[in-house]
Short mmCIF file of C-alpha atoms in Angstrom, two decimals:
data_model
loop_
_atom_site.label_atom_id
_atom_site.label_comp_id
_atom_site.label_asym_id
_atom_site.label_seq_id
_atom_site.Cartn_x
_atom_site.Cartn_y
_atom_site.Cartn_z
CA UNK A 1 0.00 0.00 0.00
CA UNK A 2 1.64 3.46 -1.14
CA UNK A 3 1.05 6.33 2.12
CA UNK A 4 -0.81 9.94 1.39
CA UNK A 5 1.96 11.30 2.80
CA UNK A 6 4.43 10.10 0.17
CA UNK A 7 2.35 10.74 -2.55
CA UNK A 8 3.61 14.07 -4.36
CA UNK A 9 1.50 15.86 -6.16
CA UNK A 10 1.02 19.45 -8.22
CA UNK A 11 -1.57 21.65 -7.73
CA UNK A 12 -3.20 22.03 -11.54
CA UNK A 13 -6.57 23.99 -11.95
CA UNK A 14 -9.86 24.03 -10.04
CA UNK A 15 -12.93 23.75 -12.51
CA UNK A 16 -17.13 23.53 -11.35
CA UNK A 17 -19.38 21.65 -12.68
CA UNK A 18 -23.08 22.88 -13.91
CA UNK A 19 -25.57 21.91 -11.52
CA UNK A 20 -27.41 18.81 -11.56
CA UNK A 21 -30.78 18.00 -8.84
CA UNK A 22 -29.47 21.66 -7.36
CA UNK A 23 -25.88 20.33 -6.71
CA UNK A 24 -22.61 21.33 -8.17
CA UNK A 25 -18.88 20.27 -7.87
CA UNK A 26 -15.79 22.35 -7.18
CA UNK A 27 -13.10 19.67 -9.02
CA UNK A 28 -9.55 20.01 -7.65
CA UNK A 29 -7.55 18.87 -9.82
CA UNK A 30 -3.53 17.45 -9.31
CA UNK A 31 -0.89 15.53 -11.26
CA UNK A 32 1.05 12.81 -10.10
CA UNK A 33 4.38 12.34 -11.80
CA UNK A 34 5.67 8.84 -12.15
CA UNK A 35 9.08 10.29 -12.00
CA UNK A 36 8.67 11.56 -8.82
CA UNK A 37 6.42 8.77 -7.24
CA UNK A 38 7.66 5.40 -7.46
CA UNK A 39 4.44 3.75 -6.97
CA UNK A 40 3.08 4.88 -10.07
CA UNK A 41 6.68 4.11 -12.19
CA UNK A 42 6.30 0.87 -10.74
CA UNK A 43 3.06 -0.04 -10.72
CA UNK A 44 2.08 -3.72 -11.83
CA UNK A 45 -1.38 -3.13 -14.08
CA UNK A 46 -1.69 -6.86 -14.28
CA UNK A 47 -1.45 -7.24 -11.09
CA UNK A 48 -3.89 -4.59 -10.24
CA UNK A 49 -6.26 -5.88 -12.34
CA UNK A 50 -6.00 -9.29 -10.92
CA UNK A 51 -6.69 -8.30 -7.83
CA UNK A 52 -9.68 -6.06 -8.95
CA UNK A 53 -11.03 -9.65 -10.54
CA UNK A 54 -10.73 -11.35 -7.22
CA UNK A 55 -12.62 -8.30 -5.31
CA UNK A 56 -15.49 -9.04 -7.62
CA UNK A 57 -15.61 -12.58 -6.80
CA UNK A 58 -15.12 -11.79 -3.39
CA UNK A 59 -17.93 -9.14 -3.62
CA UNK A 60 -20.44 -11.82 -5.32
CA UNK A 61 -20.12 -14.88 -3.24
CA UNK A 62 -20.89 -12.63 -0.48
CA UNK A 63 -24.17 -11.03 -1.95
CA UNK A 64 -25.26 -15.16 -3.24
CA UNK A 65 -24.57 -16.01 0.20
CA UNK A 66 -26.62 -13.08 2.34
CA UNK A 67 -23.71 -12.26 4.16
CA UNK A 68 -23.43 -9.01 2.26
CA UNK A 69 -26.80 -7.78 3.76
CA UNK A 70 -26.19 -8.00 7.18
CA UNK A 71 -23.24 -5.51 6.86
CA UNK A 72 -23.11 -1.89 7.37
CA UNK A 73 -23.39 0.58 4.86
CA UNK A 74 -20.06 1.49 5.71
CA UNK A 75 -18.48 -2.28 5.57
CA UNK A 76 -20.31 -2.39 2.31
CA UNK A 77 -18.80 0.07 0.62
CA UNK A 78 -15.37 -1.32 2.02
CA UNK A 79 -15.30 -4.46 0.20
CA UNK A 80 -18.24 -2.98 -3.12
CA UNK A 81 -15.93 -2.79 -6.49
CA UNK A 82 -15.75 0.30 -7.31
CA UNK A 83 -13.44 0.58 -10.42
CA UNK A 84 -13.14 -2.39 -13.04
CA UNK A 85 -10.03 -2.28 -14.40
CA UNK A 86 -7.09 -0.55 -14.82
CA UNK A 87 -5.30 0.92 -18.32
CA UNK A 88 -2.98 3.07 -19.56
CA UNK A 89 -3.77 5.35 -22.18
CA UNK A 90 -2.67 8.16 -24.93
CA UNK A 91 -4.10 11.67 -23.06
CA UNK A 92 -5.49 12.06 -26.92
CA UNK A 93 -7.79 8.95 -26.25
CA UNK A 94 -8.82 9.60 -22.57
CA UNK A 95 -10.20 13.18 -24.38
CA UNK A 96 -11.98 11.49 -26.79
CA UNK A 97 -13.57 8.93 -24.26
CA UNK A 98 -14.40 12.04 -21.75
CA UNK A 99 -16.07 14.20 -24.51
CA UNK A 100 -18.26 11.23 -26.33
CA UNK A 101 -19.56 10.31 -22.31
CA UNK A 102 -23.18 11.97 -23.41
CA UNK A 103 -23.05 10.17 -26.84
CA UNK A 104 -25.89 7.34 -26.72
CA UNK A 105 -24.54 3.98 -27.46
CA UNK A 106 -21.02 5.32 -27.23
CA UNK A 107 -19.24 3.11 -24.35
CA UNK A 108 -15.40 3.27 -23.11
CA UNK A 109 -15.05 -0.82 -23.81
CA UNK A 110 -17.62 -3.64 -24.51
CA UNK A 111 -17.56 -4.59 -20.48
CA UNK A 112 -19.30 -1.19 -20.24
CA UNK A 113 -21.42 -1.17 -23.11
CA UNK A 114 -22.97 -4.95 -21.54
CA UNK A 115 -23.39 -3.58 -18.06
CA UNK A 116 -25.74 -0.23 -19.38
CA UNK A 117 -27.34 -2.81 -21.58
CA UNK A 118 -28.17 -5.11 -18.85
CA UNK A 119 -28.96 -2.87 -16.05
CA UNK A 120 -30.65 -0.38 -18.39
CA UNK A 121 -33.61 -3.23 -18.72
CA UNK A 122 -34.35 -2.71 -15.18
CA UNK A 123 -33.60 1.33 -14.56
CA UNK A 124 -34.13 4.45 -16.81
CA UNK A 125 -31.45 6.30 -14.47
CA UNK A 126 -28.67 4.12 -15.92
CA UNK A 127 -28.81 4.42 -19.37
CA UNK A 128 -25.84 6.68 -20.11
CA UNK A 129 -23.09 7.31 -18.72
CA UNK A 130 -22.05 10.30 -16.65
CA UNK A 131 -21.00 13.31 -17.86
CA UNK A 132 -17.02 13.89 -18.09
CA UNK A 133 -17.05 17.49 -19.80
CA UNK A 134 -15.28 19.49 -16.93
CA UNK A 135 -12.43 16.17 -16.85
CA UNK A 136 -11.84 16.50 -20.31
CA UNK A 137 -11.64 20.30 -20.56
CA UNK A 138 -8.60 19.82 -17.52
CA UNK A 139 -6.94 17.32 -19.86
CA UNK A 140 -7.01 19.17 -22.77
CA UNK A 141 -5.35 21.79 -20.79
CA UNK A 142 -2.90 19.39 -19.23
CA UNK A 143 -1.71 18.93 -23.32
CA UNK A 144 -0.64 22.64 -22.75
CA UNK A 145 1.77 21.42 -20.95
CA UNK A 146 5.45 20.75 -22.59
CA UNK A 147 7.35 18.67 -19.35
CA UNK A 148 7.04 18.26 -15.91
CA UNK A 149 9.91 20.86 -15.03
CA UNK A 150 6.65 23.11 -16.77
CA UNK A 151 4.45 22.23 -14.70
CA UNK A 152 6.29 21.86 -11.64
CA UNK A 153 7.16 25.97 -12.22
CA UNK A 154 3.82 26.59 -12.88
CA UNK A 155 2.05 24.82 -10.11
CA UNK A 156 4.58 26.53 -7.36
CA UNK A 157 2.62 29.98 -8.36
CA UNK A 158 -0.79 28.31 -7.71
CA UNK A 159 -2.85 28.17 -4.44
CA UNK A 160 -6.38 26.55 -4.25
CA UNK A 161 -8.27 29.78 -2.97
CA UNK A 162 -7.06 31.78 -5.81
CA UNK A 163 -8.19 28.89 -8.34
CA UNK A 164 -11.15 28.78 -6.64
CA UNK A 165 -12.06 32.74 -6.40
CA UNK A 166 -11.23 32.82 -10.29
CA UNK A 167 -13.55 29.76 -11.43
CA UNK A 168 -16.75 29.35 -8.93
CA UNK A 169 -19.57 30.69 -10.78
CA UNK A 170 -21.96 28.80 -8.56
CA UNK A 171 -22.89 29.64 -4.37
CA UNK A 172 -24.60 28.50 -2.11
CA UNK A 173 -27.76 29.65 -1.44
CA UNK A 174 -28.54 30.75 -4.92
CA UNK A 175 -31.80 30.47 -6.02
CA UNK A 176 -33.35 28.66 -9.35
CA UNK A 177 -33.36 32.32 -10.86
CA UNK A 178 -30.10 33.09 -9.88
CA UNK A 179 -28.53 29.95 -11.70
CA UNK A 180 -30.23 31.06 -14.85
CA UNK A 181 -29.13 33.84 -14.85
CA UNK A 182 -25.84 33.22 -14.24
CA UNK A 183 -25.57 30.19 -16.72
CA UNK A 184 -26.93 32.59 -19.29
CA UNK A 185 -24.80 34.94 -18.66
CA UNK A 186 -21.69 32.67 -18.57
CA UNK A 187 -22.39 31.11 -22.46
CA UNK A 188 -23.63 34.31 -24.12
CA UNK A 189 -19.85 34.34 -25.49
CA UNK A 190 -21.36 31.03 -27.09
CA UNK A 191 -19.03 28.89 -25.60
CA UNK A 192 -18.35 27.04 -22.44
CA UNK A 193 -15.74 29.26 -20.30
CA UNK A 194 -14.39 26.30 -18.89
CA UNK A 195 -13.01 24.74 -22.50
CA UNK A 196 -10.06 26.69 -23.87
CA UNK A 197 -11.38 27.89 -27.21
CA UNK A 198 -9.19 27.15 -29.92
CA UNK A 199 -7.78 30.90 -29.92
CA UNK A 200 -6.98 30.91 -26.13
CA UNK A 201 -5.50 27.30 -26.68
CA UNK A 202 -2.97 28.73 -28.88
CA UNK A 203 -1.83 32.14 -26.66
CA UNK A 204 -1.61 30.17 -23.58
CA UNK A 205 1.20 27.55 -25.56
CA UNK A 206 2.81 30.43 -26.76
CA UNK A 207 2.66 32.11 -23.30
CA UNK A 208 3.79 28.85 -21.96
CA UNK A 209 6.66 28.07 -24.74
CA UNK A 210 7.96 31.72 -24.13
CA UNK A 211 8.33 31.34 -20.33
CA UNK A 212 9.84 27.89 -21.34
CA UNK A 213 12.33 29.37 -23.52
CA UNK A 214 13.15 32.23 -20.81
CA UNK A 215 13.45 29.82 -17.66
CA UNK A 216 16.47 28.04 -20.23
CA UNK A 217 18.31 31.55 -20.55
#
């Protein structure tokens, strides 16, 4: 088991999500380096994912034999898979797979496409996925940048509450109105604020290549 406290990781970009049943998200967002954190330069997918197969098995003898159901919620949700496998992948892809999440019959692998088909018989609320917008618009800004002495500088001049201040659009205690409003207000430019636009893509890589080039003088 890898400890929090060894764990280093770099402050990125804060982004909130629209509201959905009058709740909304404040995503903080951080990037591991497998140069600088062994556990992930090491890490074994197979064996991960082995051991994610025999929590499942684990998990369904115990619901076939009633045992799960005299636990409590929180011993359930102790031993309940919660992530099916694990899988390295091009950033390019994991955009593609983030921005096609509200795409009917569009599924990140067949094990996913079975489960919505199967559970999807039995409940409307499962039959597409979750949304992944504000994940993908973070990793199309972590393509910005070039390496991790980049980032590294640029995370140093970053502090949660000033992230924060600069994105939350959203407060509590706002009314239905209010949301309007605001929403309306945020995409009368026509586009989401929280994608880079093709237009600021390109000034913040320049802006980011020229403090690049400068840090090298």
């Amino acid at each position: 088991s890898v400890q929090l406290n060894h764990i280093i990781l770099h402050l990125f970009s804060v982004k909130q999500t629209r509201p959905v049943r009058s709740r909304s998200n404040l995503m903080y967002n951080y990037i591991a380096l497998a140069e600088e954190n062994p556990f992930l330069a090491n890490l074994d997918i197979d064996d991960v994912n082995k051991k994610l197969r025999q929590r499942r098995k684990s998990f369904r003898t115990k619901v076939i034999s009633g045992e799960y159901w005299k636990l409590s919620q929180e011993e359930k949700e102790r031993i309940s898979p919660e992530v099916h496998k694990l899988e390295w992948m091009p950033l390019s892809e994991m955009i593609k797979l983030c921005l096609s999440s509200m795409i009917p019959g569009f599924y990140v692998n067949e094990w996913q496409r079975q489960q919505f088909t199967m559970l999807s018989k039995d409940s409307k609320c499962l039959r597409r996925r979750d949304p992944m917008f504000m994940t993908a618009a973070t990793l199309l800004e972590v393509d910005l940048i070039q390496n991790a002495r980049s980032l590294k500088r640029m995370s140093d001049r970053l502090t949660e509450k000033e992230l924060a201040n600069a994105e939350q659009w959203l407060f509590e205690g706002m009314t239905n109105e209010d949301v309007l409003r605001v929403t309306k207000r945020r995409l009368s430019a026509g586009a989401n604020p929280s994608f880079l636009t093709p237009n600021r893509w390109n000034s913040a890589r320049k802006e980011l290549d020229a403090a690049e080039q400068i840090s090298r003088l």
